XYZ file of C-alpha atoms in Angstrom:
399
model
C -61.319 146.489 -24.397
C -57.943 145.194 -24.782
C -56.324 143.303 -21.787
C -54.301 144.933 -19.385
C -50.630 143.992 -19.889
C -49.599 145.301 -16.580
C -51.899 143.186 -14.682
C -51.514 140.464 -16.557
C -47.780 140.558 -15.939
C -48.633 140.989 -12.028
C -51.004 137.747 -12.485
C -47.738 136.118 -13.917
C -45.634 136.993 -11.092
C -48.170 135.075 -8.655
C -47.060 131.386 -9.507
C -49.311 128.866 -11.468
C -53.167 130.150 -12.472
C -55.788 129.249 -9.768
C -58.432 127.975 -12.102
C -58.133 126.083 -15.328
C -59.357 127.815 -18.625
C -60.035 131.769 -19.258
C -61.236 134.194 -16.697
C -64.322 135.650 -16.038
C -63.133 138.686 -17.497
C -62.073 137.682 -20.390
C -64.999 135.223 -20.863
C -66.979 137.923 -21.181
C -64.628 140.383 -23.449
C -64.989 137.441 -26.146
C -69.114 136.963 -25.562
C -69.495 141.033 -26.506
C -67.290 141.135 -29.232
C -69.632 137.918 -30.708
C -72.326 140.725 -31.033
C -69.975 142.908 -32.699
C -70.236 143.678 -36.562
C -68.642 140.855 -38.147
C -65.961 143.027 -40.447
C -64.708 144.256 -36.447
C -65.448 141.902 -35.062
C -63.431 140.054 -37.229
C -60.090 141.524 -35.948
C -60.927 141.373 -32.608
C -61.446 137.869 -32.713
C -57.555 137.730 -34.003
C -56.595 139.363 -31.386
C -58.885 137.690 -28.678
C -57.575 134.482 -30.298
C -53.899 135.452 -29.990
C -54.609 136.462 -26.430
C -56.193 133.304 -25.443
C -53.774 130.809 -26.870
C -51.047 132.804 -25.264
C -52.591 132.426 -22.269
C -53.710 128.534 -22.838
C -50.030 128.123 -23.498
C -48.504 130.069 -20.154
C -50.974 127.906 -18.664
C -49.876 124.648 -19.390
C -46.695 125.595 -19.448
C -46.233 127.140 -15.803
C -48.431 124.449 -14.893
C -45.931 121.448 -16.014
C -42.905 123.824 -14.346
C -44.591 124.038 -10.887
C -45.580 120.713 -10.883
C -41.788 118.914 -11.555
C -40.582 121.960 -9.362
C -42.784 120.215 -6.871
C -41.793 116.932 -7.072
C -37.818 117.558 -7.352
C -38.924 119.192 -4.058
C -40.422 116.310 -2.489
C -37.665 114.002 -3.615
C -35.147 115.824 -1.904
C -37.175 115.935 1.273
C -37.313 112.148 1.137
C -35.151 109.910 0.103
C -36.077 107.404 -2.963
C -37.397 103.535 -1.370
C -34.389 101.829 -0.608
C -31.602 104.640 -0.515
C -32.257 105.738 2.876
C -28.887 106.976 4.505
C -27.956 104.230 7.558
C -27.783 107.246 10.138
C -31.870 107.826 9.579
C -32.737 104.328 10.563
C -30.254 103.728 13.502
C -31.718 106.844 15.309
C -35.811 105.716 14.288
C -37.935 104.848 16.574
C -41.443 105.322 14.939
C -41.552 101.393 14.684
C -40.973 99.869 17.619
C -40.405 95.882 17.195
C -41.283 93.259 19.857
C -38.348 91.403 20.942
C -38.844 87.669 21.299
C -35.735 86.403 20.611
C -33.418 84.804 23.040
C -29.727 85.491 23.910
C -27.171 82.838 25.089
C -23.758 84.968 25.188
C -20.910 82.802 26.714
C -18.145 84.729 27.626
C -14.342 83.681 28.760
C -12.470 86.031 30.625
C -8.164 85.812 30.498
C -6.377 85.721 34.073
C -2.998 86.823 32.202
C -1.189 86.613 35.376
C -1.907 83.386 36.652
C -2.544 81.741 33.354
C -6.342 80.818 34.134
C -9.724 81.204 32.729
C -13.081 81.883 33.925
C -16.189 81.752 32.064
C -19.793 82.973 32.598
C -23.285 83.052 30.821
C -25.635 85.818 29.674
C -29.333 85.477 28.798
C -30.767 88.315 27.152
C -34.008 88.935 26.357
C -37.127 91.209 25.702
C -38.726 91.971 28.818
C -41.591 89.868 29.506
C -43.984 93.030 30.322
C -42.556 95.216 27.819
C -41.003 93.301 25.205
C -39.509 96.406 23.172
C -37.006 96.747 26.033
C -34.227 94.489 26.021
C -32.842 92.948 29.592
C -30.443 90.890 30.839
C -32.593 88.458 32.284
C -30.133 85.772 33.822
C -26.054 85.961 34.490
C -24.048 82.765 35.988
C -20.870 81.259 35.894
C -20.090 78.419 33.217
C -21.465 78.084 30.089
C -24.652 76.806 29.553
C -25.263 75.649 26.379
C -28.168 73.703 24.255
C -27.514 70.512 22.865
C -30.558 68.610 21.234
C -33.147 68.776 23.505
C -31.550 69.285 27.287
C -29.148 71.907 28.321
C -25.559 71.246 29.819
C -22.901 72.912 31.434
C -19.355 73.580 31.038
C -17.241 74.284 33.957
C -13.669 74.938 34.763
C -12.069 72.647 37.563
C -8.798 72.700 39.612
C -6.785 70.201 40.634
C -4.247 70.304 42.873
C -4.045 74.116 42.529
C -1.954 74.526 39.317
C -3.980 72.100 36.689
C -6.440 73.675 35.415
C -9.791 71.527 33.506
C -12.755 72.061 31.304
C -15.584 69.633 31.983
C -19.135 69.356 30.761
C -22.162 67.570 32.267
C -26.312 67.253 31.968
C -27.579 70.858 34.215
C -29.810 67.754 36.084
C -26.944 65.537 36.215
C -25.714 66.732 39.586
C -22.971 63.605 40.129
C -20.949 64.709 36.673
C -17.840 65.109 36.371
C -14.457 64.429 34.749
C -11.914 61.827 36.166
C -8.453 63.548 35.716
C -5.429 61.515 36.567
C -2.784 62.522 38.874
C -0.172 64.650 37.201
C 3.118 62.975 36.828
C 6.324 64.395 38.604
C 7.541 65.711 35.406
C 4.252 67.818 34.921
C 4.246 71.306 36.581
C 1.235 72.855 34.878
C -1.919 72.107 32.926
C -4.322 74.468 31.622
C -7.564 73.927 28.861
C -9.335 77.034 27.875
C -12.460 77.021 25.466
C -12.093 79.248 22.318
C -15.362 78.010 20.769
C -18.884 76.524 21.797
C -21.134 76.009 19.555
C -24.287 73.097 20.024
C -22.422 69.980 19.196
C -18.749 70.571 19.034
C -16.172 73.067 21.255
C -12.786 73.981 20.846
C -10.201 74.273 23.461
C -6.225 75.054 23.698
C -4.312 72.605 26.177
C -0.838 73.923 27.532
C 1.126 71.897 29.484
C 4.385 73.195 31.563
C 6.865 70.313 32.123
C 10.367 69.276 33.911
C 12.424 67.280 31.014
C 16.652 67.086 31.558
C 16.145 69.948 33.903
C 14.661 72.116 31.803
C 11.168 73.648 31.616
C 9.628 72.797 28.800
C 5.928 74.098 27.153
C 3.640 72.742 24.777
C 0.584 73.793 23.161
C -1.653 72.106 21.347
C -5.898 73.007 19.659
C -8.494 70.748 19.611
C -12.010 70.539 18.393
C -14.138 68.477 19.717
C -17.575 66.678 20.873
C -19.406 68.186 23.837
C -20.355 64.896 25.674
C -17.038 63.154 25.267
C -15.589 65.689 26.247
C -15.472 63.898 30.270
C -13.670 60.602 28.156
C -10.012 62.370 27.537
C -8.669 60.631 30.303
C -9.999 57.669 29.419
C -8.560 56.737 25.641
C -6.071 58.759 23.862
C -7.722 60.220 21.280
C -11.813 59.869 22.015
C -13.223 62.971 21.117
C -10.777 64.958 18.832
C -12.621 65.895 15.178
C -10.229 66.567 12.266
C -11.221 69.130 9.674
C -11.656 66.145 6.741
C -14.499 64.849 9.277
C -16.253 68.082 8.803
C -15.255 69.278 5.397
C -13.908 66.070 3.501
C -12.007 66.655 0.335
C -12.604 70.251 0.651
C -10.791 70.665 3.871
C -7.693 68.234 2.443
C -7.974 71.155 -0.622
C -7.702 73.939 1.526
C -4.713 73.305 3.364
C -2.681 72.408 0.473
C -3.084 75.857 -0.682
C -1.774 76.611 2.652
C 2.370 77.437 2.721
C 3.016 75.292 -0.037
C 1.123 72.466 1.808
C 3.712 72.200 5.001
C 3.989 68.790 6.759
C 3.498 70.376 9.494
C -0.406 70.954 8.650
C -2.597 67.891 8.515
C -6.175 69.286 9.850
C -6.246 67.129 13.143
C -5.499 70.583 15.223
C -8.201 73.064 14.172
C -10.256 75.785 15.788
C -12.693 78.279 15.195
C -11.979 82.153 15.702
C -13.954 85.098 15.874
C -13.405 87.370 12.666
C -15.868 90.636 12.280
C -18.445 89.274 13.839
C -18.235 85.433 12.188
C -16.750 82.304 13.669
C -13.891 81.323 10.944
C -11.740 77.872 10.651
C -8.489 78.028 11.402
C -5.987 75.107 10.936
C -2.974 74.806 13.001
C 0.704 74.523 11.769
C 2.528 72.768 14.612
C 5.949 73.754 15.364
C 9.119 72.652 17.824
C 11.342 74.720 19.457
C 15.231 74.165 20.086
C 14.025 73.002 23.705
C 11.816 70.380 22.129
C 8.663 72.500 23.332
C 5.897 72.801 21.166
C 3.267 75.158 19.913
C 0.932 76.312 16.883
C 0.228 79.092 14.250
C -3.445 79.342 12.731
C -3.974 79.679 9.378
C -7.675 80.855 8.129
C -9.245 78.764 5.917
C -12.023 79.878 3.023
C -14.374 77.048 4.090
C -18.042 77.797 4.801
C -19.144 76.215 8.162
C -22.068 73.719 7.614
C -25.109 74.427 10.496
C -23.695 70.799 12.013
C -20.488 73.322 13.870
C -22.624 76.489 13.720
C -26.500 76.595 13.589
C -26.488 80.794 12.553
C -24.228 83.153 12.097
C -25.424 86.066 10.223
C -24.888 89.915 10.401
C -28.235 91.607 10.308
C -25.822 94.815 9.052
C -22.502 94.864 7.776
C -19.635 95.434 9.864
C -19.094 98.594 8.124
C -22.681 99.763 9.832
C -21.399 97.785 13.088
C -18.441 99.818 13.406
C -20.187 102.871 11.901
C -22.678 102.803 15.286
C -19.847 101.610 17.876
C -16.584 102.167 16.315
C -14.446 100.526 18.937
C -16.512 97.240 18.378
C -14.742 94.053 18.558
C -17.492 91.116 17.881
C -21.242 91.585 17.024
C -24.025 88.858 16.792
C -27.745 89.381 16.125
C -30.900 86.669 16.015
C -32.106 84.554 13.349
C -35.724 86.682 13.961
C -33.541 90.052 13.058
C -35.013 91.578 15.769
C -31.680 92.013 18.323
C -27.674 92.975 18.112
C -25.338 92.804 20.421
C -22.336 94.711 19.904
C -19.150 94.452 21.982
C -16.163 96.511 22.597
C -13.179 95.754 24.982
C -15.020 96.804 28.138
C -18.906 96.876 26.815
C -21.766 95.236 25.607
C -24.494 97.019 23.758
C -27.646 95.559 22.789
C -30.112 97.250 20.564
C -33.151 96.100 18.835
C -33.114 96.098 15.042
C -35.653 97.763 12.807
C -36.534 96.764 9.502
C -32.997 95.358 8.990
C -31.477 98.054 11.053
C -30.110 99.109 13.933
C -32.379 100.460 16.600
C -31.719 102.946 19.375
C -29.429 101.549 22.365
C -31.554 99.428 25.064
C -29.198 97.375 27.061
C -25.551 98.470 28.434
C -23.460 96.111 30.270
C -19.953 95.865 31.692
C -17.460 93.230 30.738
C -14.677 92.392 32.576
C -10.435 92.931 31.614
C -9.789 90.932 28.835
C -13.151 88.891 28.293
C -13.859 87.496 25.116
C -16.991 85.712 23.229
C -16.938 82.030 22.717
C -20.384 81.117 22.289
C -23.779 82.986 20.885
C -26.761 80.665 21.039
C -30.047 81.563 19.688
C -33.564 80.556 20.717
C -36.632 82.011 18.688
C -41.057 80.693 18.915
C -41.416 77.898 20.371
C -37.998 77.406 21.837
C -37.731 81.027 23.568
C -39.758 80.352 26.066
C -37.941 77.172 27.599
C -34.946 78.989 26.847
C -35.900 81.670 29.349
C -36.827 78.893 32.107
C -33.717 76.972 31.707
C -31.771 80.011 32.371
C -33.182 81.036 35.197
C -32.837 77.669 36.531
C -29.422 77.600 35.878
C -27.548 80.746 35.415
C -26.883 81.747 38.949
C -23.710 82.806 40.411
């Protein structure tokens, strides 16, 4: 008996063959046509023949289609290693990290009105009994900061209401402080305020307000600097002030000749660092005078790679594509050494989330910041350090 075409063509329409080789059926159609006379059996074997290769050849054929059909299916479900879209792994939470890392965020905060600066300290952390949630485990005023093996402290200080001074000291050196001389009769007004701390070296702008012929007269002037001399300006002219050629050498003297056709006015004694898209940057002051004989700077960025001496790490654990692409409004970002925390912040926020295999975990940690405050310092502590870290702070950091 010859096959059914109608059921065979309803067998087609079911997908791929559930067994491999020939039927039952037809098994047994080709064993009783074996015991068949050969001269008829000899043309059914033909057309047994013809049947079964055409069905060998549906076979393998529907087989191969279903199975790339099935794996162009798979492939679109899930995305090839490597390619996975950045909006997939911010919202993931199927591997939770432990947070170890530790968080020294110094923070300045602009009194526009008045001309003054305040500054405070944030230690954040994962919590010690849950350490995939991120806290804010100390706050205080000043900025405490690591240097070597002891912590210190930086502090603003007033003088005689309008003069305004940075000072730094040992956190168990109680009887610190800076010796500031009287200000003369000519002086109205004198205000520091840090732009940069990092574990050996800060930066600062100095503006004075004077009385010269009558006439009120400003001047500005950037400085970078050694931590622990900082307490000496009084005491020498120039004690504690680091040029860029101390840092950089040759390469810094390079640099600023490519710099407005290598003005005068540029030499690489006045220098800062800057926050740029979440990266400190050098910037090199060109002084300039007024017609009152005031004076005052412009910074120019310079291409120079900061060795770990100024800052010990300062690495993006995403770009700030991703960083804006999570918190648009963002204005700075840092994250730890350990890639396992980033804090982004806006002009009235900071958000800290943990990071996941290189990205950017759900949101842990909100915090307010005040009107117009600003990061000048992001201190790391990771192993052994973290822990010590974490006792300093709440030693230290209370308001």
């Amino acid at each position: 008996m010859d096959p059914n075409w109608t059921d065979l063509q309803k067998e087609l329409n079911k997908g791929p063959f559930h067994q491999r080789g020939f039927t039952k059926q037809l098994q047994l159609q080709i064993e009783q046509n074996l015991e068949r006379p050969y001269g008829i059996r000899k043309a059914r074997i033909f057309k047994l023949a013809a049947v079964a290769s055409f069905f060998l050849l549906l076979f393998l054929s529907t087989q191969i289609n279903w199975t790339n059909t099935a794996k162009t299916s798979n492939s679109a479900a899930k995305p090839a290693a490597g390619t996975t879209t950045f909006e997939e792994k911010q919202i993931s939470t199927n591997n939770p990290v432990s947070i170890k890392s530790v968080l020294l965020l110094g923070l300045r905060t602009d009194k526009i009105d008045n001309n003054y600066s305040t500054y405070r300290t944030i230690m954040i952390t994962g919590d010690q009994s849950n350490h995939q949630q991120l806290i804010a485990a100390a706050n205080g005023s000043g900025i405490l900061v690591p240097i070597g093996q002891q912590f210190w402290k930086i502090d603003a200080m007033t003088k005689n209401a309008e003069n305004n001074y940075l000072f730094a000291y040992p956190v168990n050196d109680k009887a610190a402080k800076r010796i500031v001389s009287n200000p003369t009769n000519e002086t109205l007004k004198h205000n520091e305020k840090l732009l940069f701390v990092g574990n050996k070296y800060i930066s600062l702008v100095e503006n004075d307000q004077k009385i010269q012929n009558n006439k009120s007269i400003s001047s500005e002037n950037v400085w970078t600097m050694d931590i622990q001399k900082m307490n000496e300006l009084e005491k020498t002219n120039d004690p504690a002030h680091i040029s860029l050629q101390n840092i950089f050498g040759n390469q810094a003297s390079n640099a600023i000749k490519q710099l407005v056709g290598g003005s005068s006015q540029i030499t690489g004694e006045k220098w800062t660092l800057t926050r740029q898209n979440g990266k400190w940057v050098p910037q090199v002051a060109e002084e300039t005078t007024s017609s009152d004989l005031g004076t005052s700077f412009t910074l120019h960025t310079l291409p120079l790679t900061l060795p770990n001496s100024i800052v010990s790490y300062d690495q993006l654990v995403a770009s700030w594509e991703a960083v804006k692409q999570i918190q648009p409004k963002a204005l700075d970002a840092v994250s730890s050494p350990d890639h396992d925390m980033i804090a982004i912040m806006t002009a009235d926020k900071l958000y800290i989330y943990p990071v996941i295999a290189d990205h950017i975990g759900p949101l842990s940690l909100q915090l307010d910041l005040n009107k117009n405050e600003a990061m000048v310092m992001a201190q790391w502590a990771t192993a052994k350090y973290a822990d010590n870290w974490l006792a300093e702070g709440m030693k230290y950091l209370k308001n």
